[in-house]
Amino acid sequence: MIRDNDDSANLAGRALEACVRGEPLRIHGGGSKTFYSGTGEGRALSTLAHTGIVHYEPTELVLTARSGTPLAAIEAVLAESGQMLGFEPPHFGSGATWGGTVACGLSGPRRPWGGGVRDAVLGCRIVNGRGEVLSFGGQVMKNVAGFDVSRLMAGALGTLGLLLEISVKVLPRPECETTLCFDCSSVEAQERMIRWGGVGLPLTGMAWDGRLHLRLAGPAQAVLAAARRVGGDRPVAPEALWNGLREQTHHFFSGEGDLWRLSLPPAVDIGSLSGDWLIDWGGAQRWLRTAVSGPDAVFAAARAAGGHARLFRGANSTATRCAPLAPALAALHRRVKAAFDPVGILNRGLCQEAS
Amino acid sequence: MSAPEDLRPFECDALSAYTVLPWIAVLPETVEQVRAVLRLCHSQKVPVVARGAGTGLSGGALPVAEGVLLSLAKFNRILEVDPANRLARVQPGVRNLAISEAAAPFGLYYAPDPSSQVACTIGGNVAENSGGVHCLKYGLTVHNVLQVTLLTIEGELLTLGSLGLDSPGYDLLAVINGSEGLLGVIVEVVVKLLPAPETARTLLAAFDSIEAAGKAVAGVIGAGLLPAGLEMMDKLTLRATEEFVHAGYPVDAAAVVLCEMDGMAEQVEAEIAQARAVLAAHGALEVRESRDEAERRKFWAGRKAAFPAVGRIAPDYYCIDGTIPRKRLAEVLGRIGELSEQFGLAVGNVFHAGDGNLHPLILYDASHPGELERAEALGEEILTLCVEVGGTVTGEHGVGIEKLNPMCVQFGAPELRQFHSLKAVFDAGGLLNPGKAVPTLARCAEFGRVHVHGGRLRCPELERF
Ligand SMILES: Cc1cc2nc3c(=O)[nH]c(=O)nc-3n(C[C@H](O)[C@H](O)[C@@H](O)COP(=O)(O)OP(=O)(O)OC[C@H]3O[C@@H](n4cnc5c(N)ncnc54)[C@H](O)[C@@H]3O)c2cc1C
Ligand SMILES: Cc1cc2nc3c(=O)[nH]c(=O)nc-3n(C[C@H](O)[C@H](O)[C@H](O)COP(=O)(O)OP(=O)(O)OC[C@H]3O[C@@H](n4cnc5c(N)ncnc54)[C@H](O)[C@@H]3O)c2cc1C
């Protein structure tokens, strides 16, 4: 059972007070993703008392929940109705909250087919840096009234607003799911990913970790037919593989060196960087573990390929995580931050791009 | 161009009830020329309205009298189709359908399919975050655009998004989608391409009440199906379209539901069988299944021709665009029926039932004094109703100038202020498409004086005048 508790008046009050005093607030949920978001300045403000599913109607494919609600509890409620979050979010710990999930904007292996966090977001209620409670978007699939502030919140690390409630589109859980794998080199794997990604198979995962793994999902007949078309072996514990990729418990992630995330067009070759590679998202997300390639080389290679790189987990916590944005874009980011949080009280210093 | 006869083609978009001649119209051919125009306008404080094909239905591309109309008609080249990365790089004036045509040789297509897709441009689609029949399964424009390059009013070139699936920093790409030309002029778009589905098959189900049809639609979704299209037409629309295209629709039915599945052959077969069972279980009078491509097209012919068909039975019609939670469908349609009687104007309903996006068509005759005003007042009532049941005042046509008053119903002063401050981030002087999309607080205060909805007074902190 999820406790139903509306703590928004308190949270908004704290934000207003902080705004008046000009004192920063460090928003936190379960504390599961600090390694990713970094630790902001100021007094801790917990969302953990702000819990509950406000609205869930399976036939509408929409769920609205308060930000401190445990992610695991939301997934359990959806599963009871045969539904799920299409973006397959990582938890990175048992305390992951709904607010932290949206604020970090991370998506699992299903992302290229199920959409990312921002794709699922339909609406939200936030407290901005002035302590005002604002509602944007809504609980319907199609809504183009006003600027799309709700999607802007996804991945903003709580620097533009403290999320109170978020509504998302949810998806039916497929009737059947199967995984196939193939022994092949990374080059061969990429060729197959391009080919299979272009023909409309019912895919929900394509990753390479030394072997190529393909996840198919849909009605049983369709999955069987697709599996017959592609061939391959059936692994023993496919769930463990996809969970391991999502939660980074896969052995690849526990090695030495910095862990880089490269977000790229799926078919590009980025062989110039040395280190160990893992390919996910059908080629659109690549993980590089390296003690050899330095930040400048990684940033440059990713940019040249049409994407970008981020130091996801680094040994040195003060290291630069992202390449600086182009000056005009950086200035725009700072102005966006100021439009929502003029005094700079929300998670000060967390969005590197905006500071 | 500055001669009145040259400016005439730009005086309105597809919301033709409003017309304004711009001061001048320019048709640049290069990004540098667009930049020069914007810089000049910025330094001289002259307003600029960007325009694609002008098919917008909310007056978004309506010129301003003392301003420049900036047409992107000459930016009509597809710069690159990259089948391996499943993307296309195009100029903003490229027509929506032209992208799918260019991608077809590679077995790919561009999913968002507004009904105006033969004419409307991708720049306009991004500015309006357009959607179509495919939305429920494949999303809106925002879900299918990877990168947008735009010029700010100051002439600064910005690239938002990346060729990957995300980009560092804030998701400003999401904000540009649906920004109605208020934030910048889009000069290049990179869109996602999807594999063209192997097969598509459609069910046509007839019901003896709107309510039963609405419940059947919810049933289809509740059963775990995600159709590529899930549409509904009421009796008035059904009869009008049947007379027009002779698709063989069951004209005695109170409502018809079209449900299309697409994908691999085996998948479509399984899903169609399941959908058919659900529709039957919800009391469908009959369920027809398209046997071949020709029949599938015939099923859709009526739906696609619904607007012109209704246009034939009345001198004028006013197309509304609101979205509601699906479960309130029967109730809202019932209420629209009552309002229709109250205002003395017939209303036809044809809509994207799968995502609750309604398009009531209000029939009127502009040659009868006062009828246009009555149609507009009825439209506003319907949109207010949409907000009251938890929906929104626009699902896909945008706010433009048309829905400024209903925006005051949906949003309070703090939200509107936040919108204005976001606008100022991009365009501090308010020169890009002024007077559209986001109402001023003064306007809402004035509107609120006459309309108090559900007892909630909007903008209560503002003085009434
Ligand atoms: C009970 C508790 C007390 C803590 N006290 C301290 C302390 O005193 N000092 C200290 O240095 N650290 C403290 N932490 C750690 C602190 O929580 C992390 O720094 C936090 O920012 C990590 O994110 P998270 O807890 O929200 O995790 P997640 O829930 O995974 O969130 C990750 C990111 O999302 C943001 N976020 C989460 N919820 C929201 C929301 N609703 N709206 C907007 N943004 C959101 C976070 O600010 C963070 O940027 C504490 C953690 C807990 C659980
Ligand atoms: C018969 C018919 C059916 C329709 N069906 C649908 C439908 O199913 N779904 C749907 O969503 N819409 C539909 N529409 C509405 C319309 O076609 C869409 O809103 C479309 O996206 C508008 O594109 P356009 O090129 O005509 O833009 P315009 O009408 O020229 O402009 C629309 C807005 O976009 C801005 N704009 C245009 N180009 C740029 C640019 N390059 N940079 C910045 N701003 C720009 C303009 O300033 C304006 O605010 C329909 C219209 C008609 C007439």
Short mmCIF file of C-alpha atoms and ligand atoms in Angstrom, two decimals, chain A residues 142 144, chain B residues 13-15 48-62 69-70 72 92-94 113-117 119-133 135 140-141 150 176 179-189 303 307-308 317 321 352 357 359 395-398 400 432-433 436, ligand 2:
data_model
loop_
_atom_site.label_atom_id
_atom_site.label_comp_id
_atom_site.label_asym_id
_atom_site.label_seq_id
_atom_site.Cartn_x
_atom_site.Cartn_y
_atom_site.Cartn_z
CA LYS A 142 -2.81 15.39 -26.87
CA VAL A 144 -0.70 21.77 -27.22
CA ASP B 13 -4.31 30.95 -42.68
CA ALA B 14 -6.99 28.23 -42.79
CA LEU B 15 -8.93 30.06 -40.07
CA VAL B 48 7.75 39.17 -37.57
CA VAL B 49 5.33 36.34 -38.27
CA ALA B 50 6.79 33.12 -39.71
CA ARG B 51 4.64 31.19 -42.12
CA GLY B 52 4.77 27.69 -43.58
CA ALA B 53 1.92 26.56 -45.81
CA GLY B 54 -0.69 28.58 -43.94
CA THR B 55 -2.88 25.55 -43.21
CA GLY B 56 -3.05 26.38 -39.50
CA LEU B 57 -6.58 26.33 -38.10
CA SER B 58 -6.10 28.69 -35.17
CA GLY B 59 -4.83 31.85 -36.86
CA GLY B 60 -1.25 31.18 -35.76
CA ALA B 61 0.19 32.53 -39.02
CA LEU B 62 -2.17 35.52 -39.18
CA LEU B 69 5.32 38.18 -42.92
CA LEU B 70 8.25 35.78 -43.29
CA LEU B 72 9.52 29.82 -45.60
CA PRO B 92 11.29 23.84 -42.82
CA GLY B 93 9.17 24.39 -45.94
CA VAL B 94 9.19 20.71 -46.91
CA ASP B 113 0.23 12.44 -40.23
CA PRO B 114 -1.94 15.53 -39.80
CA SER B 115 -4.92 15.37 -42.18
CA SER B 116 -3.38 18.35 -43.95
CA GLN B 117 -0.18 16.39 -44.67
CA ALA B 119 0.06 20.67 -47.88
CA CYS B 120 1.38 21.54 -44.42
CA THR B 121 5.11 22.01 -43.82
CA ILE B 122 7.40 20.38 -41.31
CA GLY B 123 8.29 23.82 -39.89
CA GLY B 124 4.60 24.44 -39.23
CA ASN B 125 4.26 20.92 -37.81
CA VAL B 126 7.05 21.58 -35.31
CA ALA B 127 5.63 25.00 -34.44
CA GLU B 128 2.20 23.43 -33.82
CA ASN B 129 3.40 20.04 -32.49
CA SER B 130 0.97 18.54 -34.99
CA GLY B 131 -0.52 15.12 -34.76
CA GLY B 132 -2.87 12.91 -36.70
CA VAL B 133 -4.54 9.55 -36.70
CA CYS B 135 -0.69 9.77 -32.54
CA LEU B 140 3.06 13.72 -31.91
CA THR B 141 5.66 15.76 -33.77
CA LEU B 150 16.45 27.94 -35.47
CA ILE B 176 10.19 24.50 -29.42
CA SER B 179 5.76 27.04 -29.54
CA GLU B 180 3.67 28.51 -32.40
CA GLY B 181 6.44 30.61 -33.90
CA LEU B 182 6.90 32.66 -30.70
CA LEU B 183 10.44 31.60 -29.84
CA GLY B 184 12.39 31.49 -33.08
CA VAL B 185 12.28 30.85 -36.81
CA ILE B 186 12.92 27.19 -37.61
CA VAL B 187 15.37 26.82 -40.48
CA GLU B 188 16.17 23.09 -40.40
CA VAL B 189 14.62 19.97 -38.89
CA ARG B 303 -13.15 9.58 -42.27
CA PHE B 307 -14.64 17.75 -43.05
CA PRO B 308 -15.39 18.56 -46.68
CA TYR B 317 -18.56 25.20 -40.39
CA ASP B 321 -10.24 21.09 -31.25
CA HIS B 352 -9.49 10.81 -32.68
CA ASN B 357 -9.12 14.55 -29.18
CA HIS B 359 -13.23 17.94 -33.39
CA GLY B 395 -5.19 18.95 -28.82
CA GLU B 396 -3.51 19.68 -32.11
CA HIS B 397 -4.51 22.93 -33.78
CA GLY B 398 -2.76 25.26 -31.37
CA GLY B 400 -3.13 30.97 -32.23
CA LEU B 432 8.03 37.13 -32.87
CA ASN B 433 4.38 36.39 -33.66
CA LYS B 436 -0.66 34.73 -30.35
C1 LIG C 2 -7.95 20.34 -43.72
C2 LIG C 2 -7.01 20.50 -42.58
C3 LIG C 2 -6.76 19.42 -41.76
C4 LIG C 2 -5.88 19.55 -40.69
N1 LIG C 2 -5.63 18.46 -39.92
C5 LIG C 2 -4.76 18.54 -38.91
C6 LIG C 2 -4.46 17.40 -38.13
O1 LIG C 2 -4.97 16.31 -38.33
N2 LIG C 2 -3.58 17.55 -37.10
C7 LIG C 2 -2.99 18.74 -36.83
O2 LIG C 2 -2.19 18.78 -35.90
N3 LIG C 2 -3.25 19.83 -37.55
C8 LIG C 2 -4.12 19.76 -38.59
N4 LIG C 2 -4.38 20.88 -39.35
C9 LIG C 2 -3.75 22.17 -38.97
C10 LIG C 2 -2.43 22.51 -39.71
O3 LIG C 2 -2.35 21.83 -40.93
C11 LIG C 2 -1.22 22.17 -38.86
O4 LIG C 2 -1.24 22.97 -37.70
C12 LIG C 2 0.13 22.38 -39.57
O5 LIG C 2 1.17 21.95 -38.73
C13 LIG C 2 0.39 23.79 -39.98
O6 LIG C 2 1.50 23.80 -40.86
P1 LIG C 2 1.74 25.00 -41.89
O7 LIG C 2 3.00 24.74 -42.61
O8 LIG C 2 0.54 25.19 -42.72
O9 LIG C 2 1.93 26.19 -40.88
P2 LIG C 2 1.28 27.63 -40.89
O10 LIG C 2 -0.19 27.56 -40.83
O11 LIG C 2 1.90 28.44 -41.98
O12 LIG C 2 1.82 28.16 -39.50
C14 LIG C 2 1.39 27.59 -38.30
C15 LIG C 2 2.19 28.19 -37.14
O13 LIG C 2 3.54 27.80 -37.26
C16 LIG C 2 4.40 28.91 -37.31
N5 LIG C 2 5.48 28.55 -38.23
C17 LIG C 2 5.38 28.03 -39.46
N6 LIG C 2 6.58 27.79 -39.98
C18 LIG C 2 7.49 28.14 -39.03
C19 LIG C 2 8.91 28.14 -38.97
N7 LIG C 2 9.66 27.68 -39.95
N8 LIG C 2 9.50 28.60 -37.84
C20 LIG C 2 8.76 29.05 -36.81
N9 LIG C 2 7.42 29.07 -36.82
C21 LIG C 2 6.80 28.63 -37.92
C22 LIG C 2 3.53 30.05 -37.75
O14 LIG C 2 4.02 31.29 -37.28
C23 LIG C 2 2.21 29.70 -37.11
O15 LIG C 2 2.18 30.11 -35.78
C24 LIG C 2 -5.27 20.79 -40.42
C25 LIG C 2 -5.52 21.88 -41.26
C26 LIG C 2 -6.38 21.75 -42.33
C27 LIG C 2 -6.62 22.93 -43.20
#
